[in-house]
Coordinates of C-alpha atoms in Angstrom, one line a residue:
M1 CA 4.1 94.2 28.0
A2 CA 7.8 95.0 28.0
A3 CA 8.5 92.3 30.7
A4 CA 6.8 89.6 28.6
L5 CA 8.7 90.6 25.5
F6 CA 12.1 90.7 27.3
A7 CA 11.4 87.3 28.8
R8 CA 10.3 85.8 25.6
D9 CA 12.8 87.2 23.1
G10 CA 15.7 88.5 25.2
Y11 CA 16.6 92.1 25.8
H12 CA 18.7 92.6 22.7
N13 CA 16.1 91.1 20.4
V14 CA 13.4 93.5 21.5
T15 CA 13.1 97.1 20.2
V16 CA 11.4 100.1 21.6
G17 CA 9.1 99.8 18.6
D18 CA 8.2 96.3 19.6
I19 CA 7.3 97.5 23.1
A20 CA 5.2 100.3 21.7
A21 CA 3.3 98.1 19.4
A22 CA 2.5 95.6 22.1
A23 CA 1.2 98.5 24.3
G24 CA -0.8 100.0 21.4
L25 CA 1.3 103.1 21.2
S26 CA 3.6 104.6 18.6
G27 CA 7.4 104.4 19.0
P28 CA 7.8 108.1 19.8
A29 CA 5.1 107.9 22.5
I30 CA 7.2 105.6 24.5
Y31 CA 9.9 108.2 24.8
R32 CA 7.5 110.5 26.5
H33 CA 7.6 108.1 29.5
F34 CA 11.1 106.5 29.3
P35 CA 14.4 107.8 27.9
G36 CA 15.1 104.4 26.4
K37 CA 15.0 100.6 26.6
Q38 CA 17.3 100.3 29.6
A39 CA 15.0 102.6 31.6
I40 CA 12.1 100.3 30.7
L41 CA 14.0 97.3 31.9
A42 CA 14.9 99.0 35.2
E43 CA 11.3 100.0 35.8
V44 CA 10.1 96.4 35.2
V45 CA 12.5 95.1 37.8
R46 CA 11.9 98.0 40.2
A47 CA 8.1 97.5 40.0
G48 CA 8.5 93.8 40.8
F49 CA 10.5 94.6 44.0
D50 CA 7.9 97.2 45.0
E51 CA 5.1 94.7 44.7
M52 CA 6.9 92.0 46.7
D53 CA 7.8 94.5 49.5
R54 CA 4.1 95.6 49.8
V55 CA 2.6 92.2 49.9
V56 CA 5.1 90.7 52.4
A57 CA 5.0 93.7 54.7
A58 CA 1.2 93.7 54.8
D59 CA 1.0 90.0 55.7
L60 CA 3.7 90.0 58.3
A61 CA 2.2 92.9 60.2
G62 CA 1.0 91.7 63.6
T63 CA 2.3 88.1 63.1
T64 CA 4.8 87.0 65.7
D65 CA 5.2 83.2 65.4
P66 CA 8.5 82.6 63.6
A67 CA 7.4 79.5 61.7
Q68 CA 4.2 81.2 60.6
R69 CA 6.1 84.4 59.6
L70 CA 8.6 82.4 57.4
R71 CA 5.9 80.3 55.7
M72 CA 3.8 83.4 55.1
T73 CA 6.8 85.1 53.5
Y74 CA 7.4 82.2 51.2
R75 CA 3.8 81.9 50.4
D76 CA 3.6 85.6 49.5
L77 CA 6.7 85.3 47.3
A78 CA 5.4 82.2 45.7
S79 CA 2.1 84.0 44.9
F80 CA 4.1 86.9 43.3
V81 CA 6.3 84.7 41.0
I82 CA 3.2 82.7 40.0
R83 CA 1.6 86.0 38.9
H84 CA 4.8 87.4 37.4
P85 CA 7.0 84.4 36.3
E86 CA 8.9 86.8 33.9
F87 CA 10.4 88.5 37.0
G88 CA 12.9 85.7 37.5
V89 CA 14.1 86.0 33.9
M90 CA 14.5 89.8 34.2
W91 CA 16.7 89.3 37.3
R92 CA 18.7 86.3 36.2
R93 CA 19.3 87.0 32.6
E94 CA 18.7 90.6 31.8
Y95 CA 20.2 92.3 34.9
R96 CA 23.5 92.7 33.0
H97 CA 21.9 95.1 30.6
L98 CA 20.9 97.7 33.2
T99 CA 22.8 101.0 33.5
P100 CA 25.5 100.9 36.3
H101 CA 23.3 103.2 38.4
D102 CA 20.2 101.1 38.1
A103 CA 22.1 97.9 38.5
A104 CA 23.6 99.1 41.8
E105 CA 20.2 100.3 43.1
L106 CA 18.4 97.1 42.2
A107 CA 21.2 94.9 43.5
Q108 CA 20.7 96.6 46.9
R109 CA 17.0 95.9 46.7
M110 CA 17.8 92.2 46.1
A111 CA 20.3 92.2 48.9
R112 CA 17.7 93.7 51.3
A113 CA 15.2 91.1 50.3
C114 CA 17.7 88.3 51.0
E115 CA 18.6 89.9 54.3
A116 CA 15.0 90.1 55.3
A117 CA 14.6 86.4 54.5
V118 CA 17.7 85.5 56.5
A119 CA 16.4 87.5 59.4
E120 CA 13.1 85.6 59.4
L121 CA 14.9 82.3 59.1
R122 CA 17.1 83.1 62.1
L123 CA 14.1 83.9 64.2
L124 CA 13.0 80.3 63.6
R125 CA 16.5 78.8 63.9
P126 CA 18.6 81.2 66.0
Q127 CA 21.4 78.7 66.3
L128 CA 22.2 78.8 62.6
E129 CA 25.5 80.3 61.5
A130 CA 25.0 83.4 59.4
A131 CA 26.7 81.8 56.4
D132 CA 24.4 78.8 56.6
A133 CA 21.3 80.9 57.0
E134 CA 22.2 83.0 53.9
S135 CA 22.9 79.8 51.8
M136 CA 19.4 78.5 52.8
A137 CA 17.7 81.8 52.2
W138 CA 19.2 82.1 48.7
A139 CA 18.3 78.4 48.0
A140 CA 14.7 79.0 49.1
L141 CA 14.5 82.1 46.8
S142 CA 15.8 79.9 44.0
V143 CA 13.1 77.4 44.6
L144 CA 10.5 80.1 44.3
G145 CA 12.1 81.6 41.2
S146 CA 12.5 78.3 39.5
I147 CA 9.0 78.5 38.0
S148 CA 10.3 81.2 35.6
D149 CA 12.2 78.3 34.0
H150 CA 9.4 76.0 33.1
R151 CA 5.7 75.6 32.3
V152 CA 4.6 73.1 34.9
R153 CA 1.6 74.7 36.4
L154 CA -1.0 73.8 39.1
P155 CA -4.1 75.5 40.5
R156 CA -2.9 78.7 42.1
A157 CA -3.6 77.8 45.8
A158 CA -2.0 74.4 45.4
F159 CA 1.0 75.8 43.6
E160 CA 1.6 78.4 46.3
E161 CA 1.3 75.8 49.0
L162 CA 3.8 73.4 47.3
L163 CA 6.4 76.1 46.6
A164 CA 6.1 77.5 50.1
G165 CA 6.4 74.0 51.5
I166 CA 9.5 73.2 49.5
A167 CA 11.1 76.5 50.6
M168 CA 10.3 75.6 54.2
D169 CA 11.9 72.2 53.6
V170 CA 15.0 74.0 52.5
A171 CA 14.9 76.2 55.6
G172 CA 14.9 73.1 57.7
T173 CA 18.0 71.6 56.1
E174 CA 20.8 70.5 58.4
L175 CA 24.1 71.8 56.8
V176 CA 27.2 70.1 58.0
A177 CA 30.5 72.1 57.6
G178 CA 32.5 70.5 54.9
A179 CA 36.2 70.5 54.1
T180 CA 37.8 73.8 53.2
D181 CA 39.1 72.6 49.9
N182 CA 35.9 71.1 48.4
W183 CA 35.2 74.0 46.0
P184 CA 36.2 72.5 42.6
H185 CA 37.9 75.0 40.3
E186 CA 37.3 75.5 36.6
P187 CA 39.8 73.4 34.6
V188 CA 42.2 75.5 32.6
G189 CA 42.4 74.5 29.0
E190 CA 45.9 73.7 27.9
D191 CA 45.5 74.4 24.2
R192 CA 44.5 77.5 22.4
K193 CA 41.0 76.3 21.4
E194 CA 40.1 75.6 25.0
R195 CA 41.4 79.0 26.1
I196 CA 39.2 80.7 23.6
L197 CA 36.2 78.7 24.7
A198 CA 36.8 79.5 28.3
A199 CA 37.3 83.2 27.6
A200 CA 34.0 83.3 25.5
A201 CA 32.1 81.6 28.3
R202 CA 33.4 84.0 30.9
L203 CA 32.6 87.1 28.8
F204 CA 29.1 85.8 27.8
R205 CA 28.4 85.2 31.4
D206 CA 29.5 88.6 32.6
R207 CA 28.3 90.8 29.7
G208 CA 25.9 88.9 27.5
Y209 CA 26.4 87.3 24.1
H210 CA 25.4 90.4 22.1
E211 CA 27.8 92.7 24.0
V212 CA 30.9 90.7 23.3
T213 CA 33.0 90.8 20.2
L214 CA 35.4 88.3 18.7
D215 CA 38.3 90.7 19.2
E216 CA 37.5 90.9 23.0
I217 CA 37.3 87.1 23.1
G218 CA 40.7 86.8 21.4
A219 CA 42.2 89.4 23.7
A220 CA 40.9 87.5 26.8
A221 CA 42.4 84.3 25.4
G222 CA 45.7 86.0 24.7
I223 CA 45.5 86.0 21.0
A224 CA 44.5 88.4 18.2
G225 CA 40.8 88.5 17.4
P226 CA 41.1 87.2 13.8
S227 CA 42.9 84.1 15.1
V228 CA 39.7 83.0 16.7
Y229 CA 38.5 82.0 13.2
S230 CA 41.2 79.4 13.0
H231 CA 39.3 77.4 15.6
F232 CA 35.6 78.6 15.5
A233 CA 33.5 80.0 12.7
G234 CA 32.2 82.8 14.9
K235 CA 30.3 83.6 18.1
A236 CA 27.4 81.3 17.2
E237 CA 29.8 78.3 17.0
L238 CA 31.4 79.2 20.3
L239 CA 27.9 79.3 21.9
R240 CA 27.0 76.0 20.3
T241 CA 30.2 74.4 21.6
I242 CA 29.5 75.7 25.1
T243 CA 26.1 74.0 25.1
E244 CA 27.6 70.8 23.6
R245 CA 30.3 70.7 26.3
I246 CA 27.8 71.0 29.1
G247 CA 25.7 68.2 27.5
E248 CA 28.7 66.0 27.2
R249 CA 29.5 66.4 30.9
L250 CA 26.0 65.7 32.0
R251 CA 25.8 62.6 29.8
R252 CA 29.1 61.4 31.4
D253 CA 27.6 61.9 34.9
V254 CA 24.6 59.9 34.0
A255 CA 26.6 57.1 32.4
E256 CA 29.1 56.9 35.3
S257 CA 26.3 57.0 37.9
G258 CA 24.4 54.2 36.0
A259 CA 27.6 52.1 35.8
A260 CA 28.2 52.5 39.5
E261 CA 24.6 51.5 40.3
A262 CA 24.9 48.5 38.0
A263 CA 28.1 47.4 39.6
A264 CA 26.6 47.8 43.1
A265 CA 23.6 45.7 42.0
A266 CA 25.9 43.0 40.6
A267 CA 27.9 42.9 43.8
T268 CA 24.7 42.6 45.8
S269 CA 23.5 39.8 43.6
A270 CA 26.8 38.0 43.8
A271 CA 26.8 38.3 47.6
A272 CA 23.3 36.9 47.8
A273 CA 24.2 34.1 45.4
S274 CA 27.2 33.2 47.6
A275 CA 25.0 33.3 50.7
G276 CA 22.5 31.1 48.9
G277 CA 25.2 28.6 48.1
S278 CA 25.9 28.0 51.7
G279 CA 22.3 28.4 52.9
G280 CA 20.2 26.6 50.5
S281 CA 19.2 26.4 46.9
G282 CA 16.1 28.6 47.4
A283 CA 18.0 31.7 48.2
K284 CA 20.5 30.9 45.4
H285 CA 17.6 30.6 42.9
L286 CA 16.1 33.8 44.1
A287 CA 19.4 35.7 43.8
G288 CA 19.9 34.2 40.4
N289 CA 16.5 35.4 39.2
E290 CA 17.2 38.9 40.6
A291 CA 20.5 39.1 38.8
A292 CA 18.9 37.8 35.6
A293 CA 16.2 40.4 35.9
D294 CA 18.7 43.2 36.5
G295 CA 20.8 42.0 33.6
G296 CA 17.7 42.0 31.3
H297 CA 17.0 45.6 32.3
L298 CA 20.5 46.7 31.7
A299 CA 20.7 45.0 28.3
G300 CA 17.1 45.6 27.2
D301 CA 14.5 48.3 27.1
R302 CA 16.5 50.5 24.7
R303 CA 13.6 50.2 22.4
A304 CA 11.3 51.5 25.1
V305 CA 13.7 54.3 25.8
G306 CA 13.7 55.3 22.2
D307 CA 9.9 55.3 22.1
V308 CA 9.8 57.7 25.1
A309 CA 12.1 60.1 23.2
A310 CA 10.2 59.7 20.0
G311 CA 7.0 60.6 21.8
A312 CA 8.6 63.6 23.4
R313 CA 9.8 64.8 20.0
A314 CA 6.3 64.2 18.5
G315 CA 4.8 66.1 21.3
G316 CA 7.1 69.1 20.9
A317 CA 9.5 68.8 23.8
E318 CA 9.7 72.1 25.6
G319 CA 13.1 73.7 26.3
F320 CA 15.1 75.3 29.1
A321 CA 14.6 78.9 28.0
E322 CA 14.2 81.1 31.0
G323 CA 11.0 83.1 30.7
E324 CA 9.2 81.0 28.2
A325 CA 6.5 80.2 30.7
A326 CA 5.8 83.9 31.1
A327 CA 5.5 84.7 27.4
G328 CA 4.7 81.6 25.5
G329 CA 5.6 81.4 21.8
G330 CA 8.0 83.5 19.8
R331 CA 11.8 83.1 19.7
G332 CA 12.1 82.7 23.5
S333 CA 9.8 79.7 23.5
D334 CA 12.3 77.9 21.3
G335 CA 15.0 78.8 23.8
A336 CA 17.6 76.6 25.3
N337 CA 18.0 77.5 29.0
A338 CA 16.0 76.1 31.9
E339 CA 13.6 73.1 31.5
H340 CA 10.1 73.6 30.2
L341 CA 8.3 70.4 30.8
A342 CA 4.8 71.0 29.5
G343 CA 4.7 67.4 28.1
D344 CA 3.1 64.5 29.9
R345 CA 5.6 62.6 32.0
H346 CA 3.2 59.7 32.3
A347 CA 4.6 58.7 28.9
V348 CA 7.7 57.4 30.7
S349 CA 5.7 54.8 32.7
D350 CA 3.6 53.9 29.7
A351 CA 6.6 53.3 27.5
V352 CA 8.7 51.5 30.1
A353 CA 6.5 48.6 31.4
D354 CA 8.7 47.8 34.3
P355 CA 9.3 51.0 36.3
R356 CA 12.7 49.6 37.5
A357 CA 14.0 49.9 33.9
V358 CA 14.4 53.7 33.8
G359 CA 16.4 54.7 30.7
V360 CA 18.3 57.8 29.9
E361 CA 15.8 59.0 27.3
R362 CA 17.9 59.5 24.2
L363 CA 20.2 62.0 25.9
A364 CA 21.9 62.5 22.6
A365 CA 18.7 64.0 21.2
G366 CA 17.8 61.0 19.0
D367 CA 21.1 60.4 17.2
A368 CA 23.1 57.2 17.1
A369 CA 25.0 58.1 20.3
A370 CA 21.7 57.9 22.2
E371 CA 21.6 54.2 21.5
A372 CA 24.8 53.9 23.5
S373 CA 23.4 55.7 26.6
V374 CA 23.3 53.7 29.8
P375 CA 19.9 52.7 31.1
I376 CA 19.5 52.6 34.8
S377 CA 18.1 49.4 36.4
L378 CA 16.6 49.9 39.8
S379 CA 15.5 47.0 42.0
S380 CA 14.3 49.1 45.0
Q381 CA 13.4 52.4 46.4
S382 CA 16.7 52.5 48.2
A383 CA 18.6 52.0 45.0
A384 CA 16.7 54.9 43.4
L385 CA 17.6 57.0 46.4
A386 CA 21.3 56.0 46.2
T387 CA 21.4 56.8 42.5
L388 CA 19.7 60.2 43.0
T389 CA 22.2 61.1 45.8
D390 CA 25.1 60.1 43.6
L391 CA 23.7 62.1 40.6
A392 CA 23.2 65.2 42.9
T393 CA 26.8 64.9 44.0
R394 CA 28.0 64.7 40.3
Y395 CA 25.7 67.5 39.2
V396 CA 27.0 69.9 41.9
T397 CA 30.6 69.0 41.0
T398 CA 30.0 69.5 37.2
V399 CA 28.3 72.8 37.7
L400 CA 31.0 74.1 40.0
T401 CA 33.8 73.0 37.9
S402 CA 32.2 74.3 34.7
R403 CA 30.5 77.4 36.2
D404 CA 31.4 79.8 33.4
L405 CA 30.1 77.4 30.8
V406 CA 27.0 76.7 32.8
A407 CA 26.2 80.4 33.4
A408 CA 26.6 81.1 29.6
Y409 CA 24.5 78.0 28.8
F410 CA 21.6 79.1 30.9
T411 CA 21.7 82.8 30.2
E412 CA 22.5 82.8 26.5
G413 CA 20.9 79.7 25.1
H414 CA 18.0 81.7 23.6
N415 CA 20.6 83.1 21.2
L416 CA 21.5 79.8 19.6
P417 CA 20.4 79.1 16.0
D418 CA 17.0 77.4 15.7
R419 CA 18.4 73.9 15.0
D420 CA 20.9 74.0 17.9
R421 CA 18.1 75.2 20.2
A422 CA 15.9 72.3 19.2
E423 CA 18.7 69.8 19.8
T424 CA 19.6 71.2 23.1
R425 CA 15.9 71.3 24.1
R426 CA 15.5 67.6 23.4
F427 CA 18.6 66.7 25.4
Q428 CA 17.4 68.8 28.4
R429 CA 14.0 67.3 28.4
A430 CA 15.5 63.8 28.4
Y431 CA 17.9 64.6 31.1
T432 CA 15.2 66.1 33.3
E433 CA 12.9 63.1 32.7
H434 CA 15.7 60.8 33.8
W435 CA 15.8 62.6 37.2
A436 CA 12.1 62.6 37.4
A437 CA 11.8 58.9 36.9
L438 CA 14.3 58.3 39.6
L439 CA 12.5 60.6 42.0
D440 CA 9.3 58.8 41.2
L441 CA 10.8 55.6 42.6
A442 CA 12.6 57.3 45.5
R443 CA 9.5 59.3 46.7
P444 CA 6.5 57.0 45.9
G445 CA 3.2 58.7 46.2
A446 CA 4.2 62.1 45.0
S447 CA 2.2 63.4 42.0
A448 CA 3.8 63.8 38.6
E449 CA 3.6 67.6 38.9
E450 CA 5.3 67.7 42.3
V451 CA 8.1 65.4 41.0
R452 CA 8.8 67.7 38.1
I453 CA 8.6 70.9 40.1
R454 CA 11.0 69.5 42.7
V455 CA 13.5 68.4 40.0
L456 CA 13.5 71.7 38.3
A457 CA 13.7 73.6 41.6
A458 CA 16.7 71.4 42.7
F459 CA 18.5 72.4 39.4
A460 CA 17.8 76.0 40.1
V461 CA 19.3 76.0 43.5
V462 CA 22.7 74.9 42.1
N463 CA 22.5 76.9 38.9
D464 CA 21.7 80.1 40.7
A465 CA 24.4 79.6 43.3
V466 CA 27.2 79.6 40.7
R467 CA 26.1 83.0 39.7
T468 CA 26.2 84.4 43.3
R469 CA 29.9 85.0 43.8
R470 CA 29.9 85.4 47.6
L471 CA 28.2 82.0 48.0
L472 CA 31.0 80.4 46.0
E473 CA 33.8 81.9 48.1
R474 CA 32.8 80.0 51.2
P475 CA 34.5 76.8 52.3
G476 CA 32.3 73.7 51.9
V477 CA 30.1 75.1 49.2
A478 CA 29.9 71.8 47.3
G479 CA 28.6 70.0 50.4
R480 CA 26.1 72.7 51.2
L481 CA 24.7 72.7 47.7
R482 CA 24.4 68.9 47.6
A483 CA 22.5 68.9 50.9
L484 CA 20.2 71.7 49.7
M485 CA 19.6 70.0 46.4
L486 CA 18.7 66.7 48.2
A487 CA 16.4 68.6 50.6
V488 CA 14.5 70.0 47.6
L489 CA 14.2 66.6 45.9
L490 CA 13.6 64.3 48.8
T491 CA 12.7 66.0 52.1
P492 CA 12.0 62.8 54.0
G493 CA 10.0 64.6 56.7
S494 CA 7.5 66.3 54.4
P495 CA 4.2 64.6 53.8
S496 CA 3.0 64.2 50.2
R497 CA 0.8 67.1 49.1
D498 CA -2.4 67.0 47.0
V499 CA -1.0 69.4 44.5
N500 CA -4.1 69.2 42.3
R501 CA -6.4 70.5 45.1
R502 CA -8.1 73.8 44.1

């Protein structure tokens, strides 16, 4: 009961009375079992670890084959998170509200779980460096935990198989050591407003929106608390500005990636036309037709893109709020954190007749700026693959360079006012659908469900990493995250799975 309420509404928005009412008890009766709300939160997380430990230990007993042991571990963990999707929300978002004693105890439990996963992985791949094995283990756990962020669901057995398979794909990734200086750093704002925003994002990330005062934000920015009002109306405006800033950076990435793809397509067409000029009119005519088609895609289909977004709005686009899948409804189900894609992605192919014309579905949430978004024209599977690879590189860079903003965005979005949550939700759905449409082209044959699950899991790998400090401190983190993200999305060696099999 308490786990579902915390996941849906957020720890600070739930009272002991709410928990008692959901359990059919009086408020005072709760205190006969727990000293307070923090103790209830700790018990929810502790019980989750206990169940995971029991299930995994029972299945691994007597199993010696390394590959079988690792897959079994991932399958058991997948089964657990499918049964308890709220657990991921408790750990990612509400962990900060535990008492120091409980936080230390449960952090050790998580560390032991990761160490066990690393040990199983190194049985299978003994040549792995310890740092690479840990990066892969954390990424695999992020894949499994990503279902706390959305409502895409499959029949249980198929869902377990798919999640365990993606985790195994991650475990098979070849990580190449990158440069020592490829960890982008958070840009430091030069003016007072930017310093205030950066300070707020850092404090929201570390302590939570409700635990931070404007005086503390001002002090962290080097000014008096009341001076914050010269730039922001209050904490709500600061949080809204954080979400807007992340949206702006993701839109920029999509626009720049689309422009790069269009330039590459134009260069290819020009080269083909040049070759056709020397080799015959047939090739030149073909190249001209291809260029014209691409130009038509780049100039047109904005109406279709708008129709897709309008359909999403009419269907009630689901947001990014962590834990909405677990609880359904209430304040949290209007939240603004990790994507909830309960809608039907087939609307994309219905609205856009030519699958090569994949638009950025109203990334500005339906306003005039959305009409200026850059549609992506894809003439081949290889072009889709190249665009996805470029987008993954840009996503990793954006998240690493904006990590405080991103962490606040994903953990505190449920505290946005209703209108701001709705606008953020529309943008997030459109952004995810853009990736999904690209992946559809890059991995033909995958089901709509698998495509969505892979996209959301890829986001989780990167988003979780920026909240795990020791992973960020290692050289080459950007290259590792990019490789892991692409492994989740593409995994060329993995056969397509019938994810609708019962």
